[in-house]
Coordinates of C-alpha atoms and ligand atoms in Angstrom, one line a residue:
M1 CA -32.6 8.4 -1.3
Q2 CA -30.8 6.1 -4.2
V3 CA -28.9 2.8 -4.1
A4 CA -26.1 1.6 -5.7
A5 CA -25.3 -2.0 -4.7
G6 CA -21.4 -3.3 -5.7
K7 CA -19.1 -5.6 -3.8
S8 CA -17.6 -5.7 -0.7
V9 CA -14.1 -5.5 -0.1
Q10 CA -14.5 -4.6 4.4
G11 CA -17.8 -5.1 5.3
G12 CA -18.9 -1.8 8.0
V13 CA -20.8 0.5 7.8
A14 CA -20.2 4.7 7.6
V15 CA -22.4 7.4 7.3
G16 CA -21.5 10.7 5.8
P17 CA -21.1 13.1 2.7
L18 CA -19.8 11.6 -0.3
R19 CA -16.6 13.1 -1.7
V20 CA -15.8 12.0 -5.9
Y21 CA -12.5 11.6 -6.5
R22 CA -11.3 13.4 -10.0
R23 CA -8.6 12.9 -11.5
E24 CA -8.8 13.6 -15.3
E25 CA -7.9 16.3 -16.5
T26 CA -10.6 19.3 -18.1
P27 CA -9.4 20.7 -20.9
F28 CA -8.8 24.8 -20.0
C29 CA -9.0 28.5 -21.7
R30 CA -5.3 29.3 -22.3
F31 CA -6.3 32.1 -23.0
S32 CA -7.4 35.2 -20.9
S33 CA -9.7 38.0 -20.7
L34 CA -8.3 39.8 -18.0
T35 CA -5.2 41.6 -17.7
P36 CA -1.9 40.4 -17.2
A37 CA -2.0 41.6 -13.8
E38 CA -4.6 40.2 -12.3
E39 CA -3.6 36.7 -13.9
W40 CA -0.5 37.7 -12.5
A41 CA -2.9 38.1 -8.3
R42 CA -4.4 34.9 -9.3
F43 CA -1.6 33.2 -9.7
R44 CA 0.4 34.3 -6.3
S45 CA -2.7 33.7 -5.0
A46 CA -2.8 30.1 -5.8
C47 CA 0.7 30.1 -4.6
G48 CA 0.1 30.8 -1.6
R49 CA -2.5 28.1 -1.5
A50 CA -0.6 25.1 -2.3
R51 CA 2.8 26.0 -0.4
E52 CA -0.1 26.0 3.1
E53 CA -1.7 22.3 1.3
L54 CA 2.7 21.7 1.6
A55 CA 3.5 23.3 4.5
G56 CA 0.9 20.4 5.4
L57 CA 1.4 17.9 3.7
C58 CA 5.4 18.1 5.0
E59 CA 3.5 17.5 8.8
K60 CA 1.6 14.8 7.5
A61 CA 5.5 13.2 6.1
R62 CA 7.7 13.6 8.6
D63 CA 4.1 12.5 11.2
E64 CA 3.5 9.3 9.1
L65 CA 7.0 9.0 7.1
G66 CA 10.2 10.5 8.4
E67 CA 12.3 13.5 8.3
D68 CA 13.2 13.0 5.0
N69 CA 10.0 11.9 3.0
A70 CA 9.0 15.1 4.0
A71 CA 11.7 16.7 3.1
I72 CA 10.8 16.5 -0.3
F73 CA 7.7 18.8 -0.4
E74 CA 10.2 22.0 1.0
I75 CA 11.3 20.7 -2.5
H76 CA 7.7 21.8 -3.9
R77 CA 8.0 24.6 -1.7
M78 CA 11.6 26.7 -2.9
M79 CA 10.0 25.5 -7.4
L80 CA 7.6 28.1 -6.3
E81 CA 9.4 30.6 -5.0
D82 CA 12.5 30.1 -8.1
E83 CA 12.4 33.3 -9.7
D84 CA 13.8 31.4 -13.3
Y85 CA 10.0 29.7 -12.5
L86 CA 8.6 32.7 -11.7
D87 CA 10.4 34.6 -14.8
A88 CA 8.0 32.2 -17.5
V89 CA 4.5 32.2 -15.9
K90 CA 4.7 36.2 -15.6
D91 CA 5.7 36.2 -19.0
M92 CA 3.4 33.8 -20.1
T93 CA 0.3 35.7 -18.7
G94 CA 2.0 38.6 -19.6
S95 CA 3.4 39.3 -24.0
Q96 CA 1.4 35.7 -24.6
S97 CA -2.0 37.1 -22.4
A98 CA -2.0 33.5 -21.2
T99 CA -4.6 32.0 -18.9
A100 CA -3.0 31.9 -15.0
E101 CA -3.8 27.8 -14.9
Y102 CA -1.4 27.7 -19.1
A103 CA 1.1 29.7 -18.2
V104 CA 2.3 27.0 -14.5
R105 CA 1.5 23.9 -17.0
A106 CA 3.7 24.8 -20.3
A107 CA 6.0 25.9 -17.8
G108 CA 6.0 23.0 -15.6
E109 CA 6.6 21.3 -18.7
R110 CA 9.6 23.4 -20.1
F111 CA 11.2 23.0 -16.9
S112 CA 10.6 19.3 -16.6
A113 CA 11.8 18.0 -19.9
A114 CA 14.6 20.4 -19.6
F115 CA 14.7 18.7 -15.7
A116 CA 15.1 15.2 -17.5
A117 CA 17.6 16.1 -19.6
M118 CA 20.0 17.0 -17.4
E119 CA 22.8 14.7 -17.1
D120 CA 22.9 13.8 -12.9
E121 CA 19.7 11.3 -11.2
Y122 CA 19.1 13.0 -8.3
M123 CA 18.2 16.3 -11.3
Q124 CA 16.1 14.2 -13.7
A125 CA 14.1 12.8 -10.6
R126 CA 13.3 16.3 -10.1
A127 CA 11.3 17.1 -13.5
A128 CA 8.6 14.7 -12.0
D129 CA 8.4 16.7 -8.6
V130 CA 8.0 20.5 -11.1
M131 CA 4.9 18.7 -12.7
D132 CA 3.6 17.8 -10.0
V133 CA 4.0 21.1 -8.1
S134 CA 3.1 23.7 -11.2
R135 CA -0.3 20.3 -12.0
R136 CA -0.6 21.8 -7.7
V137 CA -1.7 25.5 -8.6
A138 CA -2.9 24.3 -11.7
D139 CA -5.6 22.7 -9.8
I140 CA -6.7 24.9 -7.3
L141 CA -6.6 28.0 -10.3
T142 CA -10.0 25.4 -12.4
G143 CA -10.8 24.8 -8.7
R144 CA -10.6 20.4 -9.6
R145 CA -9.2 19.7 -6.1
D146 CA -9.9 15.5 -5.8
A147 CA -12.3 15.2 -3.3
F148 CA -9.2 14.8 -1.0
T149 CA -6.5 17.3 -1.6
E150 CA -8.9 19.8 -1.4
D151 CA -9.7 20.8 2.7
G152 CA -12.5 20.0 4.4
G153 CA -14.3 16.9 6.9
P154 CA -14.2 13.4 6.2
A155 CA -16.2 11.5 3.9
I156 CA -16.7 9.0 1.6
L157 CA -15.0 8.5 -1.3
A158 CA -15.7 7.6 -3.8
A159 CA -13.1 6.4 -7.3
D160 CA -13.0 6.0 -10.4
D161 CA -10.4 3.2 -8.9
L162 CA -7.3 4.7 -7.0
S163 CA -3.9 3.1 -7.5
P164 CA -1.4 1.7 -4.5
S165 CA 0.5 4.9 -4.6
E166 CA -2.7 7.1 -4.2
T167 CA -4.5 5.3 -1.7
V168 CA -1.7 5.6 0.2
Q169 CA -1.2 9.2 0.7
L170 CA -5.0 9.4 1.1
D171 CA -5.7 11.3 4.5
R172 CA -6.4 8.1 6.8
S173 CA -8.1 9.9 9.4
R174 CA -11.0 11.8 7.1
L175 CA -11.7 8.5 5.4
L176 CA -14.8 7.6 6.2
G177 CA -15.5 4.3 2.9
L178 CA -14.1 3.6 0.0
V179 CA -16.4 3.1 -2.6
L180 CA -14.7 2.3 -5.6
R181 CA -16.0 2.3 -9.6
R182 CA -13.4 -0.1 -10.7
G183 CA -11.4 -2.6 -8.5
S184 CA -11.3 -5.6 -8.0
R185 CA -11.1 -7.4 -4.2
S186 CA -7.6 -8.6 -3.7
S187 CA -5.8 -5.8 -5.0
H188 CA -3.9 -4.2 -3.3
T189 CA -5.9 -1.2 -2.6
A190 CA -8.5 -3.3 -1.4
I191 CA -6.0 -5.4 0.8
L192 CA -5.4 -1.2 1.9
A193 CA -8.9 -0.7 2.7
R194 CA -8.9 -3.5 4.4
A195 CA -5.5 -2.7 7.2
M196 CA -7.1 0.6 7.2
N197 CA -10.3 -1.1 8.5
I198 CA -12.7 1.0 6.3
P199 CA -16.0 -0.3 5.1
A200 CA -15.5 -0.1 1.3
L201 CA -17.0 -1.5 -2.1
V202 CA -15.8 -1.9 -5.3
G203 CA -17.9 -2.3 -8.8
V204 CA -20.8 0.2 -6.9
D205 CA -22.0 2.2 -10.3
F206 CA -21.6 5.4 -8.9
D207 CA -23.3 8.7 -10.5
E208 CA -20.9 12.8 -10.2
S209 CA -23.3 14.2 -9.2
W210 CA -23.6 12.7 -6.0
D211 CA -20.6 14.6 -5.2
G212 CA -21.2 16.2 -1.6
K213 CA -24.0 14.7 -1.1
P214 CA -24.8 12.7 2.6
A215 CA -23.9 9.1 2.3
A216 CA -24.4 5.7 4.0
L217 CA -21.9 3.1 3.4
D218 CA -22.8 -0.4 4.2
G219 CA -20.1 -2.6 3.6
D220 CA -21.9 -6.5 4.7
Q221 CA -23.9 -5.9 2.3
N222 CA -22.6 -4.1 -0.4
R223 CA -25.3 -1.2 -0.5
V224 CA -24.2 2.7 -0.6
Y225 CA -27.3 4.7 0.3
I226 CA -27.6 7.9 -1.4
D227 CA -29.5 11.0 0.5
P228 CA -30.5 8.2 3.1
T229 CA -34.1 8.0 4.7
P230 CA -34.2 8.4 8.8
E231 CA -35.2 4.2 9.5
I232 CA -32.0 4.2 7.2
L233 CA -29.5 5.8 9.6
A234 CA -31.3 4.1 12.2
A235 CA -30.3 1.2 11.0
M236 CA -26.9 2.0 10.3
E237 CA -26.7 3.8 13.8
A238 CA -27.8 0.7 15.3
R239 CA -25.5 -1.1 13.1
R240 CA -23.1 0.2 14.6
R241 CA -23.4 0.8 17.4
E242 CA -22.7 -3.3 17.2
D243 CA -19.5 -3.6 15.6
R244 CA -19.2 -1.4 18.9
Q245 CA -19.6 -3.5 21.9
Q246 CA -18.1 -6.6 18.7
T247 CA -14.7 -5.0 19.2
A248 CA -15.4 -4.2 23.3
L249 CA -16.2 -7.4 23.5
L250 CA -12.7 -8.5 21.6
Q251 CA -10.3 -6.2 23.2
E252 CA -11.1 -9.0 26.5
L253 CA -8.9 -11.0 24.2
K254 CA -5.9 -8.5 23.7
G255 CA -3.2 -10.0 26.0
R256 CA -4.0 -13.1 25.7
P257 CA -2.1 -15.6 23.8
G258 CA -4.3 -18.0 20.3
V259 CA -4.2 -21.5 22.0
T260 CA -6.4 -24.2 20.8
L261 CA -8.4 -25.9 22.6
D262 CA -6.0 -28.9 23.1
G263 CA -2.8 -26.0 23.8
R264 CA -1.9 -25.1 20.6
E265 CA 0.1 -21.6 20.0
I266 CA -1.1 -20.1 16.2
P267 CA 1.1 -16.7 16.8
V268 CA -0.7 -14.5 14.7
Y269 CA 0.6 -11.7 13.4
A270 CA -0.4 -8.4 11.0
N271 CA 0.2 -7.4 7.4
A272 CA 1.8 -4.2 7.9
G273 CA 2.7 -1.8 5.1
S274 CA 3.7 1.4 7.1
A275 CA 4.6 3.3 10.2
G276 CA 1.0 4.0 10.7
D277 CA 0.9 0.4 11.1
L278 CA 2.7 -0.7 13.3
E279 CA 0.5 0.8 15.6
L280 CA -2.1 0.0 14.5
A281 CA -0.2 -3.9 15.0
L282 CA 0.4 -2.3 18.3
E283 CA -3.6 -1.1 19.4
N284 CA -4.7 -4.9 18.4
D285 CA -2.0 -6.8 19.7
A286 CA -0.7 -8.4 17.5
Q287 CA 1.8 -10.6 18.6
G288 CA 5.1 -9.5 15.5
I289 CA 4.5 -7.7 12.3
G290 CA 4.6 -11.3 9.5
L291 CA 4.9 -8.7 6.8
F292 CA 5.6 -5.7 6.2
R293 CA 5.8 -5.0 2.8
S294 CA 8.3 -2.6 1.7
E295 CA 7.3 -2.6 -1.1
F296 CA 4.9 1.1 0.3
L297 CA 8.0 3.6 1.5
Y298 CA 8.9 3.4 -2.5
L299 CA 6.0 4.0 -2.9
N300 CA 5.6 7.2 -1.0
S301 CA 8.6 8.5 -2.1
Q302 CA 9.1 10.7 -5.4
D303 CA 12.5 8.9 -5.4
Y304 CA 14.6 6.2 -4.4
P305 CA 14.5 5.7 -0.7
T306 CA 18.1 6.0 0.7
E307 CA 19.5 3.4 2.6
E308 CA 19.3 5.8 5.9
Q309 CA 15.5 6.0 5.1
Q310 CA 15.3 2.9 4.7
F311 CA 16.6 2.3 7.9
R312 CA 15.0 4.5 9.7
L313 CA 11.3 2.8 9.4
Y314 CA 13.0 -0.9 9.2
R315 CA 14.9 0.4 12.7
Q316 CA 11.1 2.0 14.0
A317 CA 9.0 -1.0 12.9
A318 CA 12.1 -3.4 15.2
E319 CA 10.7 -1.1 18.0
A320 CA 7.8 -1.1 17.4
M321 CA 7.7 -4.9 18.4
A322 CA 9.9 -4.9 21.1
G323 CA 12.0 -7.7 21.0
K324 CA 8.9 -9.4 18.8
R325 CA 9.2 -10.8 15.3
T326 CA 9.2 -8.0 12.7
V327 CA 9.1 -9.9 9.1
I328 CA 10.8 -7.7 6.7
R329 CA 9.5 -7.9 2.7
T330 CA 12.3 -6.9 0.7
L331 CA 11.2 -5.1 -2.1
D332 CA 7.7 -6.5 -4.7
I333 CA 7.2 -3.1 -6.8
G334 CA 6.2 -4.1 -10.3
A335 CA 2.8 -4.9 -12.0
D336 CA 0.2 -2.9 -10.1
K337 CA 2.4 -1.4 -7.6
Q338 CA 4.1 0.7 -9.6
A339 CA 6.0 4.3 -8.8
G340 CA 7.1 6.7 -11.4
Y341 CA 11.0 6.9 -10.7
F342 CA 11.0 2.8 -11.4
R343 CA 10.3 3.8 -15.3
L344 CA 9.5 0.6 -15.4
E345 CA 8.5 0.2 -19.2
K346 CA 4.9 -0.3 -20.1
E347 CA 4.2 -5.0 -20.4
A348 CA 2.3 -6.9 -22.1
N349 CA 1.4 -9.2 -19.4
P350 CA 3.0 -6.4 -15.8
A351 CA 1.2 -9.4 -13.8
L352 CA 4.1 -11.9 -15.1
G353 CA 6.5 -9.3 -15.7
Y354 CA 9.6 -7.5 -14.3
R355 CA 8.3 -7.5 -11.1
A356 CA 9.9 -8.2 -7.2
I357 CA 12.8 -10.4 -7.0
R358 CA 13.5 -9.9 -10.8
I359 CA 13.9 -6.1 -10.5
C360 CA 16.0 -7.2 -7.5
L361 CA 18.2 -9.4 -8.9
T362 CA 18.6 -7.4 -12.0
R363 CA 19.4 -4.3 -10.1
K364 CA 22.1 -4.9 -7.5
E365 CA 23.2 -1.6 -5.9
L366 CA 18.7 -1.1 -5.1
F367 CA 19.1 -4.6 -3.4
K368 CA 21.9 -4.3 -1.6
T369 CA 20.3 -0.5 -0.3
Q370 CA 17.5 -2.1 1.6
L371 CA 18.7 -5.5 2.2
R372 CA 21.9 -3.2 4.1
A373 CA 19.1 -1.0 5.3
I374 CA 17.8 -4.4 7.1
L375 CA 20.7 -5.7 8.3
R376 CA 21.2 -2.3 10.2
A377 CA 17.9 -2.4 11.9
S378 CA 18.3 -6.0 13.3
A379 CA 20.5 -4.9 15.4
F380 CA 17.7 -3.4 17.2
G381 CA 14.6 -6.1 17.8
S382 CA 13.8 -10.1 15.6
V383 CA 13.5 -8.7 11.5
S384 CA 14.0 -11.5 9.2
I385 CA 13.7 -10.8 5.6
L386 CA 11.1 -13.0 3.3
F387 CA 11.2 -12.7 -0.3
P388 CA 9.3 -12.6 -3.2
M389 CA 7.7 -13.7 -5.7
I390 CA 10.3 -16.7 -5.7
I391 CA 9.8 -19.0 -8.2
S392 CA 14.1 -21.3 -8.4
V393 CA 16.0 -22.4 -5.6
E394 CA 18.7 -20.2 -7.5
E395 CA 16.8 -16.9 -6.5
V396 CA 16.8 -17.5 -3.0
R397 CA 20.9 -19.0 -3.3
E398 CA 21.5 -15.3 -5.4
A399 CA 19.8 -13.1 -3.2
R400 CA 21.4 -15.0 -0.4
A401 CA 24.8 -14.2 -2.0
I402 CA 24.2 -10.4 -2.4
L403 CA 22.7 -10.6 1.8
E404 CA 25.7 -12.2 2.7
E405 CA 28.0 -9.6 0.8
C406 CA 26.2 -7.0 2.6
R407 CA 26.3 -8.3 5.6
L408 CA 30.1 -8.9 5.2
E409 CA 30.3 -5.1 4.0
L410 CA 28.3 -3.9 7.5
R411 CA 30.7 -6.2 9.8
R412 CA 33.7 -4.4 8.1
Q413 CA 32.3 -0.7 8.8
G414 CA 31.6 -1.4 12.2
A415 CA 28.1 -1.9 11.5
A416 CA 25.5 -4.2 15.2
M417 CA 23.2 -6.1 13.0
G418 CA 21.7 -9.3 14.4
D419 CA 21.0 -12.1 13.7
V420 CA 18.3 -12.9 10.5
E421 CA 15.6 -15.4 10.0
I422 CA 15.9 -15.5 6.0
G423 CA 12.3 -16.3 4.2
V424 CA 10.4 -17.4 1.5
M425 CA 7.5 -16.8 0.0
I426 CA 5.5 -19.5 -1.5
E427 CA 2.8 -17.5 -4.1
T428 CA 3.7 -18.8 -7.6
P429 CA 3.2 -22.9 -8.6
A430 CA 6.6 -23.5 -8.9
A431 CA 8.1 -21.8 -5.4
V432 CA 4.9 -25.2 -4.1
M433 CA 6.8 -27.4 -6.2
I434 CA 9.8 -27.1 -5.0
A435 CA 9.0 -26.5 -1.1
G436 CA 11.0 -29.7 -0.7
E437 CA 14.1 -28.3 -2.1
L438 CA 13.2 -24.0 -1.3
A439 CA 13.2 -25.2 2.3
E440 CA 16.5 -26.3 2.2
E441 CA 17.7 -23.1 1.2
A442 CA 14.7 -20.7 3.9
D443 CA 13.9 -21.2 8.0
F444 CA 10.6 -20.6 7.3
F445 CA 8.5 -20.3 4.3
S446 CA 4.8 -17.4 4.2
I447 CA 2.5 -17.7 1.8
G448 CA 0.9 -15.3 -0.6
T449 CA -1.9 -16.7 -0.9
N450 CA -3.2 -13.4 -3.4
D451 CA -0.9 -14.1 -5.6
L452 CA -0.7 -17.5 -5.6
T453 CA -4.9 -18.0 -6.4
Q454 CA -4.2 -15.8 -9.4
Y455 CA -1.5 -17.8 -10.8
T456 CA -2.6 -20.7 -10.1
L457 CA -6.4 -20.6 -11.6
A458 CA -4.3 -17.8 -14.3
I459 CA -7.2 -14.8 -13.1
D460 CA -5.9 -11.7 -12.9
R461 CA -6.1 -10.6 -9.7
Q462 CA -6.3 -6.6 -10.6
N463 CA -9.1 -7.2 -13.4
P464 CA -12.9 -6.7 -10.9
K465 CA -14.0 -9.1 -14.2
L466 CA -12.9 -12.0 -13.0
D467 CA -13.7 -11.5 -9.4
R468 CA -16.3 -14.2 -9.3
F469 CA -13.6 -16.0 -10.6
Y470 CA -11.5 -15.5 -8.2
D471 CA -11.5 -18.4 -6.3
P472 CA -8.8 -18.9 -3.3
R473 CA -11.3 -20.9 -1.6
H474 CA -10.8 -24.1 -5.1
P475 CA -9.1 -26.6 -3.8
A476 CA -5.7 -26.7 -6.0
L477 CA -5.1 -23.5 -3.7
L478 CA -5.9 -25.7 -1.0
R479 CA -4.5 -28.9 -2.0
M480 CA -0.8 -26.1 -2.5
I481 CA -1.2 -24.8 1.0
R482 CA -1.1 -28.3 2.0
H483 CA 1.5 -29.6 0.0
T484 CA 3.5 -26.4 0.8
V485 CA 3.0 -27.3 4.9
E486 CA 4.4 -30.5 4.6
A487 CA 6.1 -30.3 1.8
G488 CA 8.3 -27.2 4.5
H489 CA 7.8 -29.7 7.5
R490 CA 10.0 -32.9 6.4
H491 CA 12.3 -29.9 5.3
G492 CA 12.2 -28.3 9.7
C493 CA 11.2 -24.8 7.6
R494 CA 7.6 -23.1 9.2
V495 CA 5.0 -22.3 7.4
G496 CA 2.2 -19.2 7.5
I497 CA 0.2 -18.1 5.1
C498 CA 0.2 -14.2 4.7
G499 CA -2.6 -13.5 2.5
E500 CA -5.8 -12.1 2.7
L501 CA -6.8 -15.7 2.9
G502 CA -5.7 -16.4 5.9
A503 CA -8.1 -14.2 7.6
D504 CA -10.8 -16.4 6.3
P505 CA -12.8 -18.0 9.6
A506 CA -14.0 -20.6 7.4
L507 CA -11.1 -21.8 6.7
T508 CA -8.8 -21.7 10.1
E509 CA -9.5 -24.5 10.8
T510 CA -8.8 -26.5 8.0
F511 CA -4.9 -24.4 7.8
L512 CA -4.5 -25.2 11.9
R513 CA -5.7 -29.1 10.0
M514 CA -3.0 -28.4 7.9
G515 CA -0.7 -27.8 10.7
V516 CA -0.1 -23.8 9.6
D517 CA 1.9 -23.0 11.9
E518 CA 0.9 -19.0 12.3
L519 CA -0.5 -16.2 10.8
S520 CA -0.2 -13.5 9.6
V521 CA -3.8 -10.7 8.8
S522 CA -4.5 -7.2 8.6
P523 CA -4.4 -6.1 12.0
A524 CA -8.7 -6.1 12.4
A525 CA -8.2 -8.8 12.4
I526 CA -6.1 -10.0 14.0
L527 CA -8.2 -10.3 17.7
P528 CA -11.4 -12.1 15.8
L529 CA -8.3 -15.1 14.4
R530 CA -7.1 -15.0 17.8
K531 CA -10.7 -15.6 18.9
Q532 CA -11.4 -18.7 16.1
I533 CA -8.3 -20.3 17.1
R534 CA -9.5 -20.5 20.6
G535 CA -12.7 -22.5 20.5
I536 CA -11.1 -24.8 18.3
D537 CA -9.9 -28.5 19.7
L538 CA -8.0 -30.4 16.6
S539 CA -8.3 -33.1 19.5
V540 CA -11.1 -34.3 17.7
T541 CA -11.3 -35.7 14.4
A542 CA -13.0 -33.7 11.9
Ligands
PEP1 C1 -0.2 -12.2 -1.5 O1 0.8 -12.4 -2.8 O2 -0.5 -13.7 -0.8 C2 1.0 -11.4 -1.0 C3 0.7 -11.5 1.0 O3 1.5 -10.8 -1.8 P1 0.9 -8.9 -1.5 O4 -0.8 -8.9 -1.6 O5 1.8 -7.7 -1.5 O6 1.1 -9.2 -3.8
MG2 MG1 1.3 -11.5 -3.5

């Protein structure tokens, strides 16, 4: 048995084979020793397999993200049938004696450059698609499939690092646990692991040769065991039984309010980023969605999501919540959350860069598309809008003015809309310091402790080396939260927490004593938090 240690992102245990996720490209041969007919046959067979994969992805995307998002996989499939593309590959495998993998990559690059040079924006966006599908075929040909695009059963995934967009594309139903070599505890990938409620460790120096070996992951004891002994397996099984019992006990809290012993009700909402999370929110009896990270729709798309696509998802969220509050945060892209088609420039300090509301206020049409979709969805439930990364009153006023413009346009078009509350995320020290003024512009505040910690402590939340310094319980943070609550309340503004700190049971009582009105946490944290709240008596002096 071998053991590796890491830092826990999410507790719990998992037992299953470890799969190493590889993204790096290994070089492949240009010239083939096979005949052109044999190379062509290899290519056709890889295309067949790619088409099967694309059909599966299409179905998955249709279920999870709707018809429009599924269409992209259909486009990929059609590209594999394009005659010019096929001729280019055939020519290289024939006259140039190229291997099929070389030919398909070269054809992909050539067609991609041609698409990129086109005037039409839609066609330009296809450049990435033709590269993507060519890479898929080349990967099949070289056998270099990453663990999770390969067919197979459930597994513990080990990866160097995963970007948020890679994480959202993983097949959740097969993901038993996550082991990352890099990645910090406060990164978005870590947040996604918590949302999926799977045991996860970061900072694990795993060995590539462990790929396929039996493993046991202990998210509470920060360990991953390879070829675990029968004793370890028995201990894991016992822990699993315990976890199941705990979960069963928590089920009894469903349908009961999150009320303190002295009668103060604290709504606990769910953080969500996808249609799948909505189900988790319902399963865990969320009192609504307190933070819908809309950028995950953008990260999961190959191109800018249209108003219709967005409308459908937001409407689905509002309807799923059946009248319960549904807070949709406007696009918070940039920094670690990158979508290729945005073509954002590389920045020296991306966390301090062109992101979130800064992009929306400079790309008004992009912003309006989203705001129109949210306003239209507001006819189907109780929808609120939340603006991220705010640093000034002017930004909120400008965002509100654009929202008003959208509302007028929609009204003229006869679209139905509901009342929409406006929230401001408090995640920069600037927002904390001017919370009083911001409260005049907003109906509610949502404190984003993940970024507020990063910007207050001057610590990049993505940098795993700084994990030991990244302390969201730092007194500076707690004072900022207190200041925000007091300033918000003075101006009639409700104040909630939607950052990860909101789920920290050691701080629940502190937050309630500060006057925090509501909490929004990952779905799996809802019932434990409700239990915590129901045990607190605020009438007793601390
Ligand atoms: C936060 O910063 O606390 C927050 C909730 O937003 P995100 O984690 O998506 O940046
Ligand atoms: Mg944030």
